[in-house]
Coordinates of N, CA and C in Angstrom, one line a residue:
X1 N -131.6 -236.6 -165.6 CA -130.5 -237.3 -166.1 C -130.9 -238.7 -166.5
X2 N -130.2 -239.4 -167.2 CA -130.9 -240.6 -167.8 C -130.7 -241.6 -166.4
X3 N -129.9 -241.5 -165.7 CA -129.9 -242.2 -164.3 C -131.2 -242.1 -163.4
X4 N -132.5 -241.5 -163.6 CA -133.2 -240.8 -162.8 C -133.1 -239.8 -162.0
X5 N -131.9 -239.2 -161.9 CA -131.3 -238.3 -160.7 C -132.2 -237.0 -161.6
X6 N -132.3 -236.0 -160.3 CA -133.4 -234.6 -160.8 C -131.1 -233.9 -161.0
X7 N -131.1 -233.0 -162.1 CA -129.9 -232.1 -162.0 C -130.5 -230.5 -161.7
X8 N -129.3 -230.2 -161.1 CA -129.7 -228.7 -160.9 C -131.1 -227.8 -160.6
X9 N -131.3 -226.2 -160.8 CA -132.0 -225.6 -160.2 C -133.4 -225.9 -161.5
X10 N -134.4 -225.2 -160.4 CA -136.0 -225.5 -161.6 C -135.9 -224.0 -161.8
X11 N -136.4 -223.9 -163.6 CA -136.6 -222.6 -164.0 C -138.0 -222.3 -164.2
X12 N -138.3 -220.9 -163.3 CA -139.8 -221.1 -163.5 C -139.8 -219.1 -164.1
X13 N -141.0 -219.2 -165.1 CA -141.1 -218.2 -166.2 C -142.5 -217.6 -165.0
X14 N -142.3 -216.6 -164.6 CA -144.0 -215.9 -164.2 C -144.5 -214.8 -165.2
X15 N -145.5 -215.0 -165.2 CA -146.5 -214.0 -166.7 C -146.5 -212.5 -165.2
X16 N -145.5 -211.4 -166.3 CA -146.1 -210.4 -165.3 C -146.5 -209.7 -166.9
X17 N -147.9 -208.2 -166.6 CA -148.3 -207.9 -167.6 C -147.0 -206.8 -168.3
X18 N -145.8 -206.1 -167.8 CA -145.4 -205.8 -168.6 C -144.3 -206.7 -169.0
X19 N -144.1 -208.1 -168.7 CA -142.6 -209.0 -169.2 C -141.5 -208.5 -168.3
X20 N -141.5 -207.3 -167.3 CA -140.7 -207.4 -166.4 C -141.2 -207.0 -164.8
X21 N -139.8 -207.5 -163.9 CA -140.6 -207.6 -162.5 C -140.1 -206.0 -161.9
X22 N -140.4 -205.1 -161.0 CA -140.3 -204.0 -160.4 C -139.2 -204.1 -160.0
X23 N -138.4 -203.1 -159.3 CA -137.5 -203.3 -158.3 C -138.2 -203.7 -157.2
X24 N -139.1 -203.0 -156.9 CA -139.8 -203.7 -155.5 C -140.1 -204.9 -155.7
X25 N -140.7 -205.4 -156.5 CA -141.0 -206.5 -156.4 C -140.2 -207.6 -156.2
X26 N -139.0 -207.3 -157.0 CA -137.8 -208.5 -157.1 C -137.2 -207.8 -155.3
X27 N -137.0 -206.7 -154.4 CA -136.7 -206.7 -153.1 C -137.6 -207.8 -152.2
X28 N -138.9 -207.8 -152.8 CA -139.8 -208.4 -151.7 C -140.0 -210.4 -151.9
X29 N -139.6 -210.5 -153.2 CA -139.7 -212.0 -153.7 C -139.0 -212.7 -153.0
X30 N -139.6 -213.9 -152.7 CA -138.8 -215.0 -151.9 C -137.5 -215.1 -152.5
X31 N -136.7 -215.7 -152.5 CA -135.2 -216.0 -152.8 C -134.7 -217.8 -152.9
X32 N -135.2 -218.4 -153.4 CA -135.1 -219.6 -153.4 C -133.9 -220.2 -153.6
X33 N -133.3 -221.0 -153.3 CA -132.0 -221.3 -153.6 C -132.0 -222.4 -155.3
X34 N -133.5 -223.0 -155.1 CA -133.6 -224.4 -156.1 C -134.3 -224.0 -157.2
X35 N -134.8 -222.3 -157.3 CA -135.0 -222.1 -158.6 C -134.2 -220.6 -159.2
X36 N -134.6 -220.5 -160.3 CA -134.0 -219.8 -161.5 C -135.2 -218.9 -162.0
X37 N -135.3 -217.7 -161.4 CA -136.9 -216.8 -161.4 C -136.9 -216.1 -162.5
X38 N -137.3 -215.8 -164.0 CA -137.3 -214.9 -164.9 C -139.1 -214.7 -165.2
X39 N -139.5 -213.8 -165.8 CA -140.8 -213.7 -166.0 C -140.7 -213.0 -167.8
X40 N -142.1 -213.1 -168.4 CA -142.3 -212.7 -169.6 C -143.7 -212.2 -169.6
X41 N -144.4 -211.8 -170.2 CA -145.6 -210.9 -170.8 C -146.6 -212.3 -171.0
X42 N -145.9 -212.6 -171.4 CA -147.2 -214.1 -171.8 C -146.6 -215.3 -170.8
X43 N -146.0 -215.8 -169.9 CA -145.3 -216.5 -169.1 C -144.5 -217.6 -169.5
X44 N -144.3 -218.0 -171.0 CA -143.8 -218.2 -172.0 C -142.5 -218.4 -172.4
X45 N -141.9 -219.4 -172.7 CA -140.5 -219.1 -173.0 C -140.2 -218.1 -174.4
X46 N -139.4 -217.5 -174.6 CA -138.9 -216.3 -176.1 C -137.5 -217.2 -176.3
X47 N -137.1 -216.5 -177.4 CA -135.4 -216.8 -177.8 C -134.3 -216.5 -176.5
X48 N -134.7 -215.4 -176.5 CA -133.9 -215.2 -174.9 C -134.3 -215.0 -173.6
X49 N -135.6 -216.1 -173.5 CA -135.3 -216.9 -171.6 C -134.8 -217.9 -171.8
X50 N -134.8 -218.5 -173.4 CA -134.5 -219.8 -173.9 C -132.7 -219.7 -173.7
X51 N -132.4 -219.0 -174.1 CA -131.1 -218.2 -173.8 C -130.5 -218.3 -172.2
X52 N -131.4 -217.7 -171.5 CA -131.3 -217.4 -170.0 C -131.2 -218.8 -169.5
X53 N -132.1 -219.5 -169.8 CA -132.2 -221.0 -169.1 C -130.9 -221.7 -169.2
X54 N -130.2 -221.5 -171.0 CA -129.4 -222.3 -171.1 C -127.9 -221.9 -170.0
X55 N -128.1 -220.5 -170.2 CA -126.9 -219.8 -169.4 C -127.0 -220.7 -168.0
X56 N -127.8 -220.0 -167.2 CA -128.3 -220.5 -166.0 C -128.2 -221.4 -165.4
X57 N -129.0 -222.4 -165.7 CA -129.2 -223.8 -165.6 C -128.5 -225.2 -166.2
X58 N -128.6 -224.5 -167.6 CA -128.1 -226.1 -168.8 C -126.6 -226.1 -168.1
X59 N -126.0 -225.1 -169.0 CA -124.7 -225.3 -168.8 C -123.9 -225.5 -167.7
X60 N -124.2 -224.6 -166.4 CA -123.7 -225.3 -165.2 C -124.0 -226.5 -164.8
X61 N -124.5 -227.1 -165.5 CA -124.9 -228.7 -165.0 C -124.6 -229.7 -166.1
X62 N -123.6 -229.3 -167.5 CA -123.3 -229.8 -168.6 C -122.6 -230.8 -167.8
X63 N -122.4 -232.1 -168.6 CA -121.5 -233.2 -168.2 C -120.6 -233.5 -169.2
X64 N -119.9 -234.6 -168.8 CA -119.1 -235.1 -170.0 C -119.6 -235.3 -171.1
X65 N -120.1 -236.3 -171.7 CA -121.6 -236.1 -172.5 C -123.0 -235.9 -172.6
X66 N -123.5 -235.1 -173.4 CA -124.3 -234.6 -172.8 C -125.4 -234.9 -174.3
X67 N -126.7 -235.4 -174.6 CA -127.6 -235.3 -175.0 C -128.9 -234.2 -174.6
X68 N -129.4 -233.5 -175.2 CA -130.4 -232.7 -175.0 C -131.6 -233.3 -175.9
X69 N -132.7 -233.6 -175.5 CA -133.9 -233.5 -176.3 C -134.7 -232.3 -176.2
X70 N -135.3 -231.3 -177.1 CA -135.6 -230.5 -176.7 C -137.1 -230.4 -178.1
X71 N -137.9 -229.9 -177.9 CA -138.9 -229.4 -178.3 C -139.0 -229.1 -179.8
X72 N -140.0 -229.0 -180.8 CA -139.5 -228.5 -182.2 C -139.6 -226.6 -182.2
X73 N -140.1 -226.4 -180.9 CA -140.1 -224.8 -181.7 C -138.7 -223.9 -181.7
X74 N -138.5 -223.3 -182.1 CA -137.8 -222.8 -183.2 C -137.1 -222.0 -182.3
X75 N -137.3 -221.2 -181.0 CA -136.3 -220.7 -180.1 C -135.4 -222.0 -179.8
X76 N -135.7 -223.1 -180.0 CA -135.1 -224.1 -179.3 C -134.5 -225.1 -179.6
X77 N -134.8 -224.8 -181.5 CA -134.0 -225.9 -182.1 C -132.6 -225.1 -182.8
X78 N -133.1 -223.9 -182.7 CA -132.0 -223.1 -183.4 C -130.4 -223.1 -182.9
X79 N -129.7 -223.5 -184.1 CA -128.5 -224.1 -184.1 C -127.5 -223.2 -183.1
X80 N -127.9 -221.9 -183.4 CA -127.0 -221.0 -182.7 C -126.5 -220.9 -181.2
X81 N -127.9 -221.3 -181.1 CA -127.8 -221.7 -179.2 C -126.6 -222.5 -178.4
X82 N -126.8 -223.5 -179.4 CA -125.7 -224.3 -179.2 C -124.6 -224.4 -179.3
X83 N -124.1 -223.8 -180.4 CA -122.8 -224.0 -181.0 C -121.4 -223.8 -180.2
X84 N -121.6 -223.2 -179.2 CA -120.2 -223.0 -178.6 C -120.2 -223.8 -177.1
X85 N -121.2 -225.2 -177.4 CA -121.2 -225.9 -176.6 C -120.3 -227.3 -176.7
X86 N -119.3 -227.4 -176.0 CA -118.7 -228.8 -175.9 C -118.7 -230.3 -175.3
X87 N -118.8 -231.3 -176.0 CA -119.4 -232.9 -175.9 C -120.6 -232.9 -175.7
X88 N -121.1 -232.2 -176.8 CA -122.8 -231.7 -176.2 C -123.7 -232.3 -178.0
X89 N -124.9 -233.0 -177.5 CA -125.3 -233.0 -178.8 C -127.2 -233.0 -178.4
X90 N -127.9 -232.3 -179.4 CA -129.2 -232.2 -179.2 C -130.5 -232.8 -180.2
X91 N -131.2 -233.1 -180.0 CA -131.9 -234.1 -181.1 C -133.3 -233.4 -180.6
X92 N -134.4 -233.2 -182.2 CA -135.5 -232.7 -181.8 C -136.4 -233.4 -181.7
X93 N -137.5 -233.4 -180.8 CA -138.9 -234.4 -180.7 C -139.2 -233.8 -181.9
X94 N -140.3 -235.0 -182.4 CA -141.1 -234.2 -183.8 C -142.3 -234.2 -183.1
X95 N -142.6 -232.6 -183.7 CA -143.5 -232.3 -183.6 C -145.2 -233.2 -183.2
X96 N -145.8 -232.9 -181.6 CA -146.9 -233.4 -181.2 C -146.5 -234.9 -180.9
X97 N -145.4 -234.7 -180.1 CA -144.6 -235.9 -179.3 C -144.6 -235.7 -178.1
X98 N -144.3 -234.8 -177.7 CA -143.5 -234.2 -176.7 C -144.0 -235.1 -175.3
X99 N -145.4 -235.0 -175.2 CA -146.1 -235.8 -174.2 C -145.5 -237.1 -174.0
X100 N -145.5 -237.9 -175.2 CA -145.3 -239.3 -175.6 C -143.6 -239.5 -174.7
X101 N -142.9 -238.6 -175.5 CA -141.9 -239.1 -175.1 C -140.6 -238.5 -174.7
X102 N -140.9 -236.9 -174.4 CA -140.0 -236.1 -174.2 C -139.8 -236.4 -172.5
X103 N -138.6 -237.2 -171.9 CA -138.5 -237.5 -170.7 C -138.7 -236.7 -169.4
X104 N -138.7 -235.1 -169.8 CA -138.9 -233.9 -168.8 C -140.1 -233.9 -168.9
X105 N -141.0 -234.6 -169.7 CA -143.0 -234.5 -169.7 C -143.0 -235.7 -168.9
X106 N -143.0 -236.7 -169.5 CA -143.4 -237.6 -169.1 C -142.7 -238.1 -167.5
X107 N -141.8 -237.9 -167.1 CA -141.3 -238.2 -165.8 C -141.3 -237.1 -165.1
X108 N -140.3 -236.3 -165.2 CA -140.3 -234.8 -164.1 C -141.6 -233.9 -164.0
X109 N -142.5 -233.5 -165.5 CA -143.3 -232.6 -165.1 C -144.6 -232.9 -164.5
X110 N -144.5 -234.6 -164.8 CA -145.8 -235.2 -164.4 C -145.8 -235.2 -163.1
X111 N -144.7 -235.9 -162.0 CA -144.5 -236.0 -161.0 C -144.7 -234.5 -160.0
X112 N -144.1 -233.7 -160.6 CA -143.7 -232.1 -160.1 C -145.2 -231.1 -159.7
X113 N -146.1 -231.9 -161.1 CA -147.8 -231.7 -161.0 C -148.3 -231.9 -160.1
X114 N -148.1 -233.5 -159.9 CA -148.5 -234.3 -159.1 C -148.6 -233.9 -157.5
X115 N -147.3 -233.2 -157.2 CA -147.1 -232.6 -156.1 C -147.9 -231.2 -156.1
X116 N -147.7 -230.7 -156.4 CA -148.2 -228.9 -156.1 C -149.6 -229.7 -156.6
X117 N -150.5 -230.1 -156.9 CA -152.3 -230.5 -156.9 C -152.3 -231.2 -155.9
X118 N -151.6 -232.1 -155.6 CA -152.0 -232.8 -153.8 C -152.0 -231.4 -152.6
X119 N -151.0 -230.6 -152.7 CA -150.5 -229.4 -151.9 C -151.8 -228.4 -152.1
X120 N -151.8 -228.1 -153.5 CA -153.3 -227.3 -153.2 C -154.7 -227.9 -152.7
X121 N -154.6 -228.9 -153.2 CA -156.1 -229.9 -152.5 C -155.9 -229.9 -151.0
X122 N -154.8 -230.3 -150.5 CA -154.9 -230.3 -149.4 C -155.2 -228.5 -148.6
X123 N -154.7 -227.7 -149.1 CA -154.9 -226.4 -149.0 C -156.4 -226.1 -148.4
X124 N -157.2 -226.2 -149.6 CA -158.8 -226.0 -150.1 C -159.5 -227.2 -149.0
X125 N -159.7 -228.4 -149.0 CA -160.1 -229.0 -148.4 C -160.2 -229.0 -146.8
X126 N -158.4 -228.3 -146.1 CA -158.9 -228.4 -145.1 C -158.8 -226.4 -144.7
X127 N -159.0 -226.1 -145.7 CA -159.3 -224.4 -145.4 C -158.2 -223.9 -144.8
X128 N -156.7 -224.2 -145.2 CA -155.9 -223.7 -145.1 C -155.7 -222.1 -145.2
X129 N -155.6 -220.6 -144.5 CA -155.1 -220.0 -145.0 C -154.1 -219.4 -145.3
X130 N -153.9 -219.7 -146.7 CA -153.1 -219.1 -147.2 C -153.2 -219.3 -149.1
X131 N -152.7 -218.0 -149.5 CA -152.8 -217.6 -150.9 C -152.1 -218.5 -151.9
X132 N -152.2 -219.3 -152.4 CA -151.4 -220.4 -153.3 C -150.9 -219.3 -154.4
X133 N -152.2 -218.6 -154.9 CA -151.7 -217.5 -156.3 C -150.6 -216.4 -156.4
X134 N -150.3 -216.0 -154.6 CA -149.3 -215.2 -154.4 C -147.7 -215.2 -155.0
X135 N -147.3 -214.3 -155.4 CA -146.1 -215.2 -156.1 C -145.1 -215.1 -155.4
X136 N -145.1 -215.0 -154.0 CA -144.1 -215.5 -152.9 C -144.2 -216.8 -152.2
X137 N -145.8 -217.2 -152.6 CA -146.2 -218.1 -152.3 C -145.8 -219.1 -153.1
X138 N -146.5 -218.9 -154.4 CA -146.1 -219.7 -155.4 C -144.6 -220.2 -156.3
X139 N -143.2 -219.2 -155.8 CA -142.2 -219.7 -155.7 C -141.9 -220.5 -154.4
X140 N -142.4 -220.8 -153.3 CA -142.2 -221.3 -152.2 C -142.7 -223.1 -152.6
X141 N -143.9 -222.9 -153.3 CA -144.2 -224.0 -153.1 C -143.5 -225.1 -154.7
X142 N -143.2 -224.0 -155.3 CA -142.6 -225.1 -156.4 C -141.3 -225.0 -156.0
X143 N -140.7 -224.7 -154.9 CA -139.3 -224.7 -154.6 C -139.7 -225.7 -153.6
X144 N -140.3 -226.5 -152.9 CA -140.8 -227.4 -152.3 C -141.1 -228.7 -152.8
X145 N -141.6 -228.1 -154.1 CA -141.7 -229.2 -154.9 C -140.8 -229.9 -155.6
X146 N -140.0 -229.4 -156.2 CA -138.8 -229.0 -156.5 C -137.6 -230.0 -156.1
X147 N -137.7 -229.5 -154.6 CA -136.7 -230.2 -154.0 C -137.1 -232.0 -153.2
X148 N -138.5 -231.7 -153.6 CA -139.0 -233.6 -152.7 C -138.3 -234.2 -154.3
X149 N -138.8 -233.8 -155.3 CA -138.3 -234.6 -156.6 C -136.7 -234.6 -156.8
X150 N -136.3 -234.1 -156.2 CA -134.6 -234.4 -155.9 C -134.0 -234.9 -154.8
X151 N -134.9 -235.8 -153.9 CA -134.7 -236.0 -152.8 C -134.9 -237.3 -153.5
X152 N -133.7 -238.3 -152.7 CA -133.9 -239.6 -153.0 C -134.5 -240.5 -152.5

């Protein structure tokens, strides 16, 4: 939020090889409260996780006014997405900005990095075991992460 405050849950995309998760698999996965778990084939956002996120995430956390900056690709600038959204307006980075100046780069995802590379260093260095790649693990830890960056 332009306040600095972190809103709502983190959506995290996992690459499974067929773009969906098992039944078993989704029985045995962690259950996080602070993320929003969807997966794809390439781990990748499409038209519709871009869809999912907005459902999910955006909108339960819409405000009175609301600005979006969002990305130039094309699941994401497309008009339709939006349209049946209210006091809501979105504006696109141009293209090979994003770094420079899209606020979820440069503040949240930098910081969010920042955390889970200290967490694994510290892992490896003092021979921690346990599996970082696991993906019970690996929702654990960016739900950890997650939540220090919303922590005041």
């Amino acid at each position: 939020a332009m306040d600095g405050s972190v809103i709502g849950q983190l959506y995290v995309c996992l690459k499974e090889p067929t773009g969906r998760s098992s039944d078993n698999i989704k029985q045995t996965l962690f259950n996080a409260k602070n993320i929003v778990l969807t997966c794809s084939k390439s781990g990748k956002l499409s038209t519709s996780l871009f869809t999912y996120w907005r459902d999910r995430c955006f909108i339960p956390n819409l405000r009175a006014k609301t600005i979006l900056l969002v990305d130039s690709l094309p699941h994401q600038i497309n008009p339709d997405i939006y349209k049946d959204l209210k006091n809501f307006e979105y504006r696109v980075i141009p293209p090979k900005t994003t770094s420079f100046i899209q606020p979820l780069d440069v503040y949240y995802n930098r910081q969010h990095k920042k955390i889970v590379r200290r967490i694994y260093d510290h892992v490896r260095l003092d021979q921690i075991d346990v599996n970082l790649s696991e993906q019970n693990n690996l929702i654990k830890l960016q739900s950890l992460a997650h939540s220090q960056m919303c922590s005041k």
